[in-house]
Structure formats: C-alpha cells, structure tokens
mmCIF file of C-alpha atoms in Angstrom:
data_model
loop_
_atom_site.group_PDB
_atom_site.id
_atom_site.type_symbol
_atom_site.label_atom_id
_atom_site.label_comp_id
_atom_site.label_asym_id
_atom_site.label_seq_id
_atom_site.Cartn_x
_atom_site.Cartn_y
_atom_site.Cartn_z
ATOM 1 C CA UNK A 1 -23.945 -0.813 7.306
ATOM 2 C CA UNK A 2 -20.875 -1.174 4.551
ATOM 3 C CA UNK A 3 -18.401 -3.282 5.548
ATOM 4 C CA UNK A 4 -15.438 -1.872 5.861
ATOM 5 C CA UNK A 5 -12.699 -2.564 2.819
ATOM 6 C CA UNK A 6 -10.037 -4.941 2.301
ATOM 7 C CA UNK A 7 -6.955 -3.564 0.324
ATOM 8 C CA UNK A 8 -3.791 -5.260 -0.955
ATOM 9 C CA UNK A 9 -0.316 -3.827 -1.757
ATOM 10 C CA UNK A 10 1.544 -6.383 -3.966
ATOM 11 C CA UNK A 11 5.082 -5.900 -5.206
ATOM 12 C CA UNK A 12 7.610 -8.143 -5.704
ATOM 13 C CA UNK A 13 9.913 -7.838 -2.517
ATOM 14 C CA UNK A 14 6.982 -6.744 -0.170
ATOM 15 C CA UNK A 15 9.932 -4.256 1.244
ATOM 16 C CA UNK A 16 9.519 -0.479 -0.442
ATOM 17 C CA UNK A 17 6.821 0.273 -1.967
ATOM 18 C CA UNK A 18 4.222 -1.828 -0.765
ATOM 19 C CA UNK A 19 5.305 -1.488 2.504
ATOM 20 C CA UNK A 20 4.849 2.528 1.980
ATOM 21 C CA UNK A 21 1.390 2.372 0.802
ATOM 22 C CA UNK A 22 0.164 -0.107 3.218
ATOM 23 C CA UNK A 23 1.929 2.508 5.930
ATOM 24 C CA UNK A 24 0.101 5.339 4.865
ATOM 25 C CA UNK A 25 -3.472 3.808 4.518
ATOM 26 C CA UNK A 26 -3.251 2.607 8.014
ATOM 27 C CA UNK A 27 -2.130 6.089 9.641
ATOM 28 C CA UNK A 28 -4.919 8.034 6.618
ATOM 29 C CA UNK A 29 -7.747 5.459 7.009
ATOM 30 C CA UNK A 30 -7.448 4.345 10.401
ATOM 31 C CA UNK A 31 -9.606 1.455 11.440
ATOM 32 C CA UNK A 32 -12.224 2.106 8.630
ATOM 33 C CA UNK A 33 -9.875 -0.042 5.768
ATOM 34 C CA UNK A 34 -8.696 -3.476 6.346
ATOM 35 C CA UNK A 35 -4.628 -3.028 5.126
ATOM 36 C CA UNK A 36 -2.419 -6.044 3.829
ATOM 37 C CA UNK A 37 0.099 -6.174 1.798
ATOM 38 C CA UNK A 38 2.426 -9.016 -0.352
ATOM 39 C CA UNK A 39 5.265 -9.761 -2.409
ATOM 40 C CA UNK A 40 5.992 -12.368 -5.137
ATOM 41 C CA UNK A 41 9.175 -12.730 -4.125
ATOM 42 C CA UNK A 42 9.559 -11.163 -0.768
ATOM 43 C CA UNK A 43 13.102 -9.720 1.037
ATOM 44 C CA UNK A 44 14.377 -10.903 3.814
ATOM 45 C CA UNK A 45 13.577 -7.500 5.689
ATOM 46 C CA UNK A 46 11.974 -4.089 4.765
ATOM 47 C CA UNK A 47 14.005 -1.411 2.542
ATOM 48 C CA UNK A 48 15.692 0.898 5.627
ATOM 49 C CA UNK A 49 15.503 3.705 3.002
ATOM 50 C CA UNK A 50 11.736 3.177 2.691
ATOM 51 C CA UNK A 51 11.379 3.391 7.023
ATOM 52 C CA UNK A 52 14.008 6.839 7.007
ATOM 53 C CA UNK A 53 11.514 7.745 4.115
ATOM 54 C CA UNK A 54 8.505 6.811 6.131
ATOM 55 C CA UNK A 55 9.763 8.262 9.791
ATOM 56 C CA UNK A 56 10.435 11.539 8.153
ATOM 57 C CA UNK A 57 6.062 11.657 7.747
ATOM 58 C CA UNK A 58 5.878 10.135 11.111
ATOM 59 C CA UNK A 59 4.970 6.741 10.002
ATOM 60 C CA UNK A 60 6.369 3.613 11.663
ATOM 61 C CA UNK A 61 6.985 0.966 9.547
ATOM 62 C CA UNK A 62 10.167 -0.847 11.266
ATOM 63 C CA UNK A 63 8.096 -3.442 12.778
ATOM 64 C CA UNK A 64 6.804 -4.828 9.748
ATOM 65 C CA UNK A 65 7.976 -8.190 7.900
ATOM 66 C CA UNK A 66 7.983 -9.058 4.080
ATOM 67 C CA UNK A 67 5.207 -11.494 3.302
ATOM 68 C CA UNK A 68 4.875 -13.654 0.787
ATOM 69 C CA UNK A 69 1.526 -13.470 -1.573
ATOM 70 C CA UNK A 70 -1.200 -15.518 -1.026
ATOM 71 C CA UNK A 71 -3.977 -16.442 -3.200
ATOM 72 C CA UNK A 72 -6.024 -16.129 -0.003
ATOM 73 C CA UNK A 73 -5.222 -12.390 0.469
ATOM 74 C CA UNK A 74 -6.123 -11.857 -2.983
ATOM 75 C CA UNK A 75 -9.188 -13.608 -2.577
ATOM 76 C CA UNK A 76 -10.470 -11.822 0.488
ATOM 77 C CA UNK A 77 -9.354 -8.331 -0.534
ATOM 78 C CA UNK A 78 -11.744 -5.856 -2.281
ATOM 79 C CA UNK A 79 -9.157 -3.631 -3.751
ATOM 80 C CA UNK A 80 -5.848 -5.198 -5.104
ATOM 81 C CA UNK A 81 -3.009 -2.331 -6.028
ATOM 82 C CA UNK A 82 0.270 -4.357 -7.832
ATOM 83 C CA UNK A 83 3.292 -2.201 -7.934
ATOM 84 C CA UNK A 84 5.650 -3.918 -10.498
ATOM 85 C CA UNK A 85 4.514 -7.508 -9.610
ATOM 86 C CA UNK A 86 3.216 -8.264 -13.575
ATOM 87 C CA UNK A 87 1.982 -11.574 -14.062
ATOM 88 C CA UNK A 88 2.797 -12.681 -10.524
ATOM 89 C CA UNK A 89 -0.619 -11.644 -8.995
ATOM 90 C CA UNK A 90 -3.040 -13.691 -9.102
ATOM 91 C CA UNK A 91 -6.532 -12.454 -10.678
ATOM 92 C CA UNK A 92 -9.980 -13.251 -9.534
ATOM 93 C CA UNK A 93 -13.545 -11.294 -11.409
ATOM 94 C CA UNK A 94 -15.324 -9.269 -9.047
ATOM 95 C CA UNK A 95 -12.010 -7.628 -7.593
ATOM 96 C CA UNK A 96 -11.118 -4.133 -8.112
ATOM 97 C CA UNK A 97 -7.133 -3.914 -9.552
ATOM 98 C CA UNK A 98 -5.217 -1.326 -10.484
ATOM 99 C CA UNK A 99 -1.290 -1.320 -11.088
ATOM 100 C CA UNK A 100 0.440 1.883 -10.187
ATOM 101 C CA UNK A 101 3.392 2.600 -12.007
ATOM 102 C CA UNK A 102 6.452 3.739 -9.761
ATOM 103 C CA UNK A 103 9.989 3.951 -9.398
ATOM 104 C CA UNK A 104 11.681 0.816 -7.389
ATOM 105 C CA UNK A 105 13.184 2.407 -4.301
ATOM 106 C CA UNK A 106 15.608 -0.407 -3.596
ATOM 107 C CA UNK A 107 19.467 0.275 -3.739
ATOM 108 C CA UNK A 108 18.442 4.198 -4.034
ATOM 109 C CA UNK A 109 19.336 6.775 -1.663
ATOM 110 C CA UNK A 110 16.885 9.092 0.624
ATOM 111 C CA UNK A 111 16.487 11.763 -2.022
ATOM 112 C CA UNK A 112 15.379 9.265 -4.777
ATOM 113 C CA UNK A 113 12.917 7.491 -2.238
ATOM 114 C CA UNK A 114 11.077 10.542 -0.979
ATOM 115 C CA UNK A 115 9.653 11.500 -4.289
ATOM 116 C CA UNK A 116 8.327 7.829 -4.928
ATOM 117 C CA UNK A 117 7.163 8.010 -0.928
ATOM 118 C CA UNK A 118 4.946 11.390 -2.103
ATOM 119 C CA UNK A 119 3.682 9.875 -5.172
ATOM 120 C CA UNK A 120 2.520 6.903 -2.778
ATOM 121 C CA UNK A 121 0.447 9.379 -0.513
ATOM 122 C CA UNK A 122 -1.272 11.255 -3.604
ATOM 123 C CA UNK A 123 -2.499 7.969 -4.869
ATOM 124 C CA UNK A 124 -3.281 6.500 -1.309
ATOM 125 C CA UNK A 125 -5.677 10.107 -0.741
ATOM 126 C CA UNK A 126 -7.036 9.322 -3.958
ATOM 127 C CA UNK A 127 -8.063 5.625 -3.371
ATOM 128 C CA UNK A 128 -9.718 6.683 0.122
ATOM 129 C CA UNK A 129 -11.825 9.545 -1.487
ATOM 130 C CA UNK A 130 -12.842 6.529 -4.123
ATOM 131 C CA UNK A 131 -13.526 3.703 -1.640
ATOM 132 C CA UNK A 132 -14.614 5.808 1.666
ATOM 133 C CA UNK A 133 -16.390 8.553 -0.717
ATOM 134 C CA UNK A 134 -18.441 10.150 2.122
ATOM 135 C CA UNK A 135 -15.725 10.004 5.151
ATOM 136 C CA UNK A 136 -12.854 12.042 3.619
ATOM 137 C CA UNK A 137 -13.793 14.868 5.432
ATOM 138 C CA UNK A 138 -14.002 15.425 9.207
ATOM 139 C CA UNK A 139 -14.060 11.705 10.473
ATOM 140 C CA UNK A 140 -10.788 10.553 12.815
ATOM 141 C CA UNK A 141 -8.182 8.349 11.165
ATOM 142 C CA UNK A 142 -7.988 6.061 14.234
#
C-alpha cells in the first residue's frame, strides 16, 4: 500500500496564500494527503480577507496559526509548493517542487482575493489528479 503524501505550502507570511491552499487540500483530499504549510517570515495571524475568501467556499480556516518554516517540514514532505518565498526554501534532491506564481492577497480587498482564492483551487485539483492519480473520482474527501 502507498503511503499517503506529504505536501507543503510555503510563502513568506504563512497567512494568504498558503493558508488557502493548505485549506482546500484538506477539505478536497481528506485524510488521503498529509497537509502543512510554512512561511519564511510568518504574520502574526492569518490574512482575515483570505478566511471571508475561504468561508464564502465553506472552508474554515480561522483556527489556523502562521508557522514558521522548518527544514524538518521540508525534509519530511513529498511535494513542496513555494508561493513567492524565492530563495528562502530550503531544497533537498528527491523532493518534488514547484513554485506557483500568484498575486499576494495581503492589504487587498475581497474582490481582489477571490480570484487568487480560485486560481488556488484549479491548481490544488490539479496536484490531487497528479499525486492521487487513481482516487479523483468517486472516493470520499474525509
């Protein structure tokens, strides 16, 4: 049996769009993906836009906390996403990264936050049809 997956959000305040992603692979994969997430430099608290953005999809995010990255997370995750981080993340062979490109949400309003919130969920569907290739269809998310 595969074990199941280990995947990493990293952006720098660990507060938008991290927080996002990591949101929507918990309530898409349920308990078949291992979900953590990081920042470089994290906030004090999560981007409120970011949970309005979030709670309009029915995703719950107001109980989560910035964290700062580890080189431990990075070590024990499979899949490592960066979302503006750069140079900050640490790299390891035998890990799978990829850097999505998207718009900061912080200091924008709701209507700039749910197009970046979308472009999160197309990417996160994408990544579980990649990683999870034979339990897209038909299989309960929790």
């Amino acid at each position: 049996m595969m074990s199941k997956p280990t995947v990493l959000f990293v952006c720098i305040h660990n507060a938008g769009r991290s927080q996002m992603a990591a949101g929507y692979l918990r309530r898409l994969a349920g308990n078949r993906v291992e979900v953590l997430s990081a920042g470089s430099s994290p906030a004090d608290a999560v981007n409120p836009v970011a949970v309005q953005a979030m709670a309009e999809e029915g995703i719950d995010i107001t109980g989560e906390q910035p964290k700062v990255l580890t080189t431990d997370a990075v070590k024990t995750s499979d899949v490592v996403i960066t979302m503006g981080c750069g140079d900050t993340c640490p790299f390891y062979p035998g890990k799978r990264y990829e850097d999505w490109v998207l718009d900061d949400p912080a200091g924008q309003g709701i209507e700039a936050v749910r197009p970046i919130r979308d472009e999160i969920r197309r990417r996160i569907e994408t990544l579980l049809d990649e990683i999870l290739p034979n339990q897209a269809e038909g299989v309960p998310a929790s």
